[in-house]
Amino acid sequence: NISAATYEIVKDFFACEYRGKVTAKSKGEIEMYFVNSIRPELSEGLTGETPGDRFYELYNRVAESGSAVRTSARG
């Protein structure tokens, strides 16, 4: 489960499904999403299970642009 704010950051990398609004302690209702897989077109063998070269190319572009993604995608 991820929040709508996190979804906006990762939506280009992961296939997500809207879960709906969930009541969170001291935050009220927040919109939540399920992360189902890596986007198939960005994964090895189009399976959505393992990041492929296109995933890392996109990640590096985003990281170099100074966006919210700051950690290494390869660990």
mmCIF file of N, CA and C in Angstrom:
data_model
loop_
_atom_site.group_PDB
_atom_site.id
_atom_site.type_symbol
_atom_site.label_atom_id
_atom_site.label_comp_id
_atom_site.label_asym_id
_atom_site.label_seq_id
_atom_site.Cartn_x
_atom_site.Cartn_y
_atom_site.Cartn_z
ATOM 1 N N ASN A 1 0.835 -1.186 0.000
ATOM 2 C CA ASN A 1 0.000 0.000 0.000
ATOM 3 C C ASN A 1 0.874 1.241 0.000
ATOM 4 N N ILE A 2 0.506 2.195 -0.824
ATOM 5 C CA ILE A 2 1.210 3.472 -0.837
ATOM 6 C C ILE A 2 0.199 4.605 -0.884
ATOM 7 N N SER A 3 0.604 5.752 -0.400
ATOM 8 C CA SER A 3 -0.262 6.926 -0.411
ATOM 9 C C SER A 3 -0.305 7.534 -1.814
ATOM 10 N N ALA A 4 -1.248 8.440 -2.020
ATOM 11 C CA ALA A 4 -1.350 9.129 -3.305
ATOM 12 C C ALA A 4 -0.086 9.931 -3.596
ATOM 13 N N ALA A 5 0.525 10.508 -2.555
ATOM 14 C CA ALA A 5 1.759 11.274 -2.749
ATOM 15 C C ALA A 5 2.882 10.371 -3.257
ATOM 16 N N THR A 6 3.009 9.190 -2.686
ATOM 17 C CA THR A 6 4.034 8.243 -3.132
ATOM 18 C C THR A 6 3.705 7.721 -4.520
ATOM 19 N N TYR A 7 2.434 7.464 -4.781
ATOM 20 C CA TYR A 7 2.001 7.016 -6.108
ATOM 21 C C TYR A 7 2.465 7.989 -7.190
ATOM 22 N N GLU A 8 2.330 9.279 -6.936
ATOM 23 C CA GLU A 8 2.738 10.283 -7.923
ATOM 24 C C GLU A 8 4.226 10.181 -8.239
ATOM 25 N N ILE A 9 5.023 9.756 -7.287
ATOM 26 C CA ILE A 9 6.465 9.616 -7.491
ATOM 27 C C ILE A 9 6.800 8.345 -8.266
ATOM 28 N N VAL A 10 6.101 7.241 -7.996
ATOM 29 C CA VAL A 10 6.490 5.935 -8.553
ATOM 30 C C VAL A 10 5.640 5.453 -9.724
ATOM 31 N N LYS A 11 4.609 6.188 -10.096
ATOM 32 C CA LYS A 11 3.657 5.693 -11.103
ATOM 33 C C LYS A 11 4.268 5.401 -12.468
ATOM 34 N N ASP A 12 5.387 6.053 -12.808
ATOM 35 C CA ASP A 12 6.030 5.773 -14.088
ATOM 36 C C ASP A 12 6.848 4.484 -14.064
ATOM 37 N N PHE A 13 7.093 3.946 -12.868
ATOM 38 C CA PHE A 13 7.907 2.752 -12.699
ATOM 39 C C PHE A 13 7.093 1.500 -12.376
ATOM 40 N N PHE A 14 5.963 1.688 -11.707
ATOM 41 C CA PHE A 14 5.197 0.560 -11.186
ATOM 42 C C PHE A 14 3.741 0.608 -11.627
ATOM 43 N N ALA A 15 3.172 -0.574 -11.877
ATOM 44 C CA ALA A 15 1.751 -0.707 -12.170
ATOM 45 C C ALA A 15 1.013 -0.702 -10.834
ATOM 46 N N CYS A 16 0.165 0.288 -10.647
ATOM 47 C CA CYS A 16 -0.541 0.453 -9.376
ATOM 48 C C CYS A 16 -2.047 0.419 -9.600
ATOM 49 N N GLU A 17 -2.760 0.117 -8.544
ATOM 50 C CA GLU A 17 -4.219 0.029 -8.586
ATOM 51 C C GLU A 17 -4.780 0.863 -7.438
ATOM 52 N N TYR A 18 -5.734 1.719 -7.768
ATOM 53 C CA TYR A 18 -6.345 2.561 -6.748
ATOM 54 C C TYR A 18 -7.104 1.696 -5.753
ATOM 55 N N ARG A 19 -6.827 1.886 -4.484
ATOM 56 C CA ARG A 19 -7.469 1.106 -3.425
ATOM 57 C C ARG A 19 -8.683 1.829 -2.865
ATOM 58 N N GLY A 20 -8.638 3.140 -2.860
ATOM 59 C CA GLY A 20 -9.708 3.940 -2.276
ATOM 60 C C GLY A 20 -9.191 4.715 -1.087
ATOM 61 N N LYS A 21 -10.096 5.370 -0.409
ATOM 62 C CA LYS A 21 -9.718 6.152 0.766
ATOM 63 C C LYS A 21 -9.660 5.253 1.992
ATOM 64 N N VAL A 22 -8.630 5.466 2.805
ATOM 65 C CA VAL A 22 -8.414 4.693 4.018
ATOM 66 C C VAL A 22 -8.246 5.681 5.161
ATOM 67 N N THR A 23 -8.846 5.371 6.294
ATOM 68 C CA THR A 23 -8.694 6.231 7.460
ATOM 69 C C THR A 23 -7.360 5.938 8.126
ATOM 70 N N ALA A 24 -6.555 6.983 8.281
ATOM 71 C CA ALA A 24 -5.240 6.859 8.917
ATOM 72 C C ALA A 24 -5.240 7.654 10.215
ATOM 73 N N LYS A 25 -4.580 7.098 11.221
ATOM 74 C CA LYS A 25 -4.506 7.778 12.514
ATOM 75 C C LYS A 25 -3.939 9.179 12.339
ATOM 76 N N SER A 26 -4.570 10.130 12.934
ATOM 77 C CA SER A 26 -4.178 11.545 12.963
ATOM 78 C C SER A 26 -4.045 12.205 11.594
ATOM 79 N N LYS A 27 -4.470 11.512 10.520
ATOM 80 C CA LYS A 27 -4.409 12.105 9.187
ATOM 81 C C LYS A 27 -5.774 12.149 8.515
ATOM 82 N N GLY A 28 -6.742 11.453 9.069
ATOM 83 C CA GLY A 28 -8.052 11.386 8.426
ATOM 84 C C GLY A 28 -8.022 10.416 7.261
ATOM 85 N N GLU A 29 -8.881 10.642 6.289
ATOM 86 C CA GLU A 29 -8.939 9.762 5.122
ATOM 87 C C GLU A 29 -7.871 10.163 4.115
ATOM 88 N N ILE A 30 -7.125 9.169 3.648
ATOM 89 C CA ILE A 30 -6.130 9.412 2.604
ATOM 90 C C ILE A 30 -6.327 8.397 1.484
ATOM 91 N N GLU A 31 -6.049 8.827 0.266
ATOM 92 C CA GLU A 31 -6.175 7.938 -0.879
ATOM 93 C C GLU A 31 -4.975 7.001 -0.909
ATOM 94 N N MET A 32 -5.247 5.727 -1.162
ATOM 95 C CA MET A 32 -4.199 4.706 -1.148
ATOM 96 C C MET A 32 -4.207 3.909 -2.456
ATOM 97 N N TYR A 33 -3.064 3.345 -2.771
ATOM 98 C CA TYR A 33 -2.878 2.529 -3.967
ATOM 99 C C TYR A 33 -2.162 1.240 -3.596
ATOM 100 N N PHE A 34 -2.441 0.182 -4.348
ATOM 101 C CA PHE A 34 -1.672 -1.060 -4.274
ATOM 102 C C PHE A 34 -0.591 -0.986 -5.350
ATOM 103 N N VAL A 35 0.601 -1.452 -5.049
ATOM 104 C CA VAL A 35 1.643 -1.610 -6.061
ATOM 105 C C VAL A 35 1.579 -3.066 -6.498
ATOM 106 N N ASN A 36 1.227 -3.294 -7.762
ATOM 107 C CA ASN A 36 1.053 -4.660 -8.257
ATOM 108 C C ASN A 36 2.324 -5.260 -8.844
ATOM 109 N N SER A 37 3.102 -4.439 -9.547
ATOM 110 C CA SER A 37 4.312 -4.951 -10.193
ATOM 111 C C SER A 37 5.104 -3.788 -10.766
ATOM 112 N N ILE A 38 6.285 -4.112 -11.242
ATOM 113 C CA ILE A 38 7.026 -3.171 -12.076
ATOM 114 C C ILE A 38 6.232 -3.065 -13.372
ATOM 115 N N ARG A 39 6.213 -1.912 -13.993
ATOM 116 C CA ARG A 39 5.531 -1.810 -15.291
ATOM 117 C C ARG A 39 6.165 -2.838 -16.232
ATOM 118 N N PRO A 40 5.347 -3.687 -16.851
ATOM 119 C CA PRO A 40 5.895 -4.762 -17.691
ATOM 120 C C PRO A 40 6.897 -4.270 -18.736
ATOM 121 N N GLU A 41 6.620 -3.131 -19.352
ATOM 122 C CA GLU A 41 7.517 -2.613 -20.391
ATOM 123 C C GLU A 41 8.878 -2.183 -19.835
ATOM 124 N N LEU A 42 8.995 -2.084 -18.516
ATOM 125 C CA LEU A 42 10.262 -1.708 -17.875
ATOM 126 C C LEU A 42 10.952 -2.897 -17.210
ATOM 127 N N SER A 43 10.390 -4.082 -17.376
ATOM 128 C CA SER A 43 10.920 -5.256 -16.677
ATOM 129 C C SER A 43 11.592 -6.234 -17.636
ATOM 130 N N GLU A 44 12.431 -7.095 -17.061
ATOM 131 C CA GLU A 44 13.062 -8.156 -17.845
ATOM 132 C C GLU A 44 11.991 -9.128 -18.307
ATOM 133 N N GLY A 45 12.000 -9.466 -19.567
ATOM 134 C CA GLY A 45 11.054 -10.429 -20.102
ATOM 135 C C GLY A 45 9.606 -9.988 -20.033
ATOM 136 N N LEU A 46 9.367 -8.716 -19.791
ATOM 137 C CA LEU A 46 8.017 -8.138 -19.722
ATOM 138 C C LEU A 46 7.135 -8.799 -18.666
ATOM 139 N N THR A 47 7.753 -9.357 -17.618
ATOM 140 C CA THR A 47 6.996 -10.071 -16.587
ATOM 141 C C THR A 47 6.528 -9.180 -15.447
ATOM 142 N N GLY A 48 7.159 -8.014 -15.281
ATOM 143 C CA GLY A 48 6.807 -7.135 -14.175
ATOM 144 C C GLY A 48 7.439 -7.522 -12.857
ATOM 145 N N GLU A 49 8.344 -8.496 -12.895
ATOM 146 C CA GLU A 49 8.945 -8.998 -11.653
ATOM 147 C C GLU A 49 10.337 -8.448 -11.365
ATOM 148 N N THR A 50 11.169 -8.301 -12.386
ATOM 149 C CA THR A 50 12.556 -7.873 -12.204
ATOM 150 C C THR A 50 12.818 -6.643 -13.068
ATOM 151 N N PRO A 51 13.412 -5.591 -12.488
ATOM 152 C CA PRO A 51 13.696 -4.400 -13.292
ATOM 153 C C PRO A 51 14.609 -4.734 -14.467
ATOM 154 N N GLY A 52 14.303 -4.170 -15.614
ATOM 155 C CA GLY A 52 15.135 -4.344 -16.794
ATOM 156 C C GLY A 52 15.927 -3.087 -17.091
ATOM 157 N N ASP A 53 16.642 -3.104 -18.201
ATOM 158 C CA ASP A 53 17.466 -1.960 -18.584
ATOM 159 C C ASP A 53 16.643 -0.683 -18.718
ATOM 160 N N ARG A 54 15.450 -0.781 -19.290
ATOM 161 C CA ARG A 54 14.614 0.419 -19.462
ATOM 162 C C ARG A 54 14.212 1.015 -18.121
ATOM 163 N N PHE A 55 13.986 0.177 -17.105
ATOM 164 C CA PHE A 55 13.672 0.665 -15.760
ATOM 165 C C PHE A 55 14.830 1.522 -15.254
ATOM 166 N N TYR A 56 16.046 0.992 -15.349
ATOM 167 C CA TYR A 56 17.217 1.708 -14.840
ATOM 168 C C TYR A 56 17.515 2.965 -15.648
ATOM 169 N N GLU A 57 17.271 2.922 -16.965
ATOM 170 C CA GLU A 57 17.461 4.123 -17.784
ATOM 171 C C GLU A 57 16.513 5.228 -17.331
ATOM 172 N N LEU A 58 15.256 4.888 -17.121
ATOM 173 C CA LEU A 58 14.277 5.866 -16.653
ATOM 174 C C LEU A 58 14.632 6.344 -15.256
ATOM 175 N N TYR A 59 14.992 5.420 -14.391
ATOM 176 C CA TYR A 59 15.368 5.783 -13.026
ATOM 177 C C TYR A 59 16.532 6.775 -13.031
ATOM 178 N N ASN A 60 17.563 6.480 -13.810
ATOM 179 C CA ASN A 60 18.733 7.360 -13.854
ATOM 180 C C ASN A 60 18.375 8.741 -14.385
ATOM 181 N N ARG A 61 17.503 8.808 -15.393
ATOM 182 C CA ARG A 61 17.057 10.106 -15.910
ATOM 183 C C ARG A 61 16.346 10.908 -14.836
ATOM 184 N N VAL A 62 15.459 10.245 -14.104
ATOM 185 C CA VAL A 62 14.713 10.916 -13.038
ATOM 186 C C VAL A 62 15.664 11.356 -11.930
ATOM 187 N N ALA A 63 16.575 10.480 -11.533
ATOM 188 C CA ALA A 63 17.519 10.805 -10.458
ATOM 189 C C ALA A 63 18.424 11.971 -10.848
ATOM 190 N N GLU A 64 18.878 11.990 -12.091
ATOM 191 C CA GLU A 64 19.757 13.063 -12.554
ATOM 192 C C GLU A 64 19.030 14.396 -12.662
ATOM 193 N N SER A 65 17.722 14.355 -12.850
ATOM 194 C CA SER A 65 16.955 15.596 -12.988
ATOM 195 C C SER A 65 16.702 16.262 -11.642
ATOM 196 N N GLY A 66 17.063 15.579 -10.544
ATOM 197 C CA GLY A 66 16.867 16.155 -9.222
ATOM 198 C C GLY A 66 15.464 15.970 -8.695
ATOM 199 N N SER A 67 14.758 14.978 -9.189
ATOM 200 C CA SER A 67 13.400 14.694 -8.740
ATOM 201 C C SER A 67 13.417 14.049 -7.363
ATOM 202 N N ALA A 68 12.255 13.608 -6.898
ATOM 203 C CA ALA A 68 12.105 13.052 -5.549
ATOM 204 C C ALA A 68 12.811 11.716 -5.361
ATOM 205 N N VAL A 69 13.141 11.016 -6.438
ATOM 206 C CA VAL A 69 13.803 9.722 -6.315
ATOM 207 C C VAL A 69 15.268 9.962 -5.985
ATOM 208 N N ARG A 70 15.716 9.463 -4.835
ATOM 209 C CA ARG A 70 17.068 9.760 -4.373
ATOM 210 C C ARG A 70 17.922 8.528 -4.088
ATOM 211 N N THR A 71 17.342 7.356 -3.913
ATOM 212 C CA THR A 71 18.127 6.178 -3.549
ATOM 213 C C THR A 71 18.457 5.350 -4.775
ATOM 214 N N SER A 72 19.426 4.476 -4.666
ATOM 215 C CA SER A 72 19.844 3.632 -5.776
ATOM 216 C C SER A 72 18.809 2.559 -6.062
ATOM 217 N N ALA A 73 18.437 2.398 -7.303
ATOM 218 C CA ALA A 73 17.457 1.377 -7.682
ATOM 219 C C ALA A 73 18.066 -0.017 -7.643
ATOM 220 N N ARG A 74 19.343 -0.124 -7.712
ATOM 221 C CA ARG A 74 19.981 -1.445 -7.713
ATOM 222 C C ARG A 74 20.379 -1.894 -6.322
ATOM 223 N N GLY A 75 20.096 -1.108 -5.298
ATOM 224 C CA GLY A 75 20.368 -1.549 -3.939
ATOM 225 C C GLY A 75 21.490 -0.827 -3.396
#
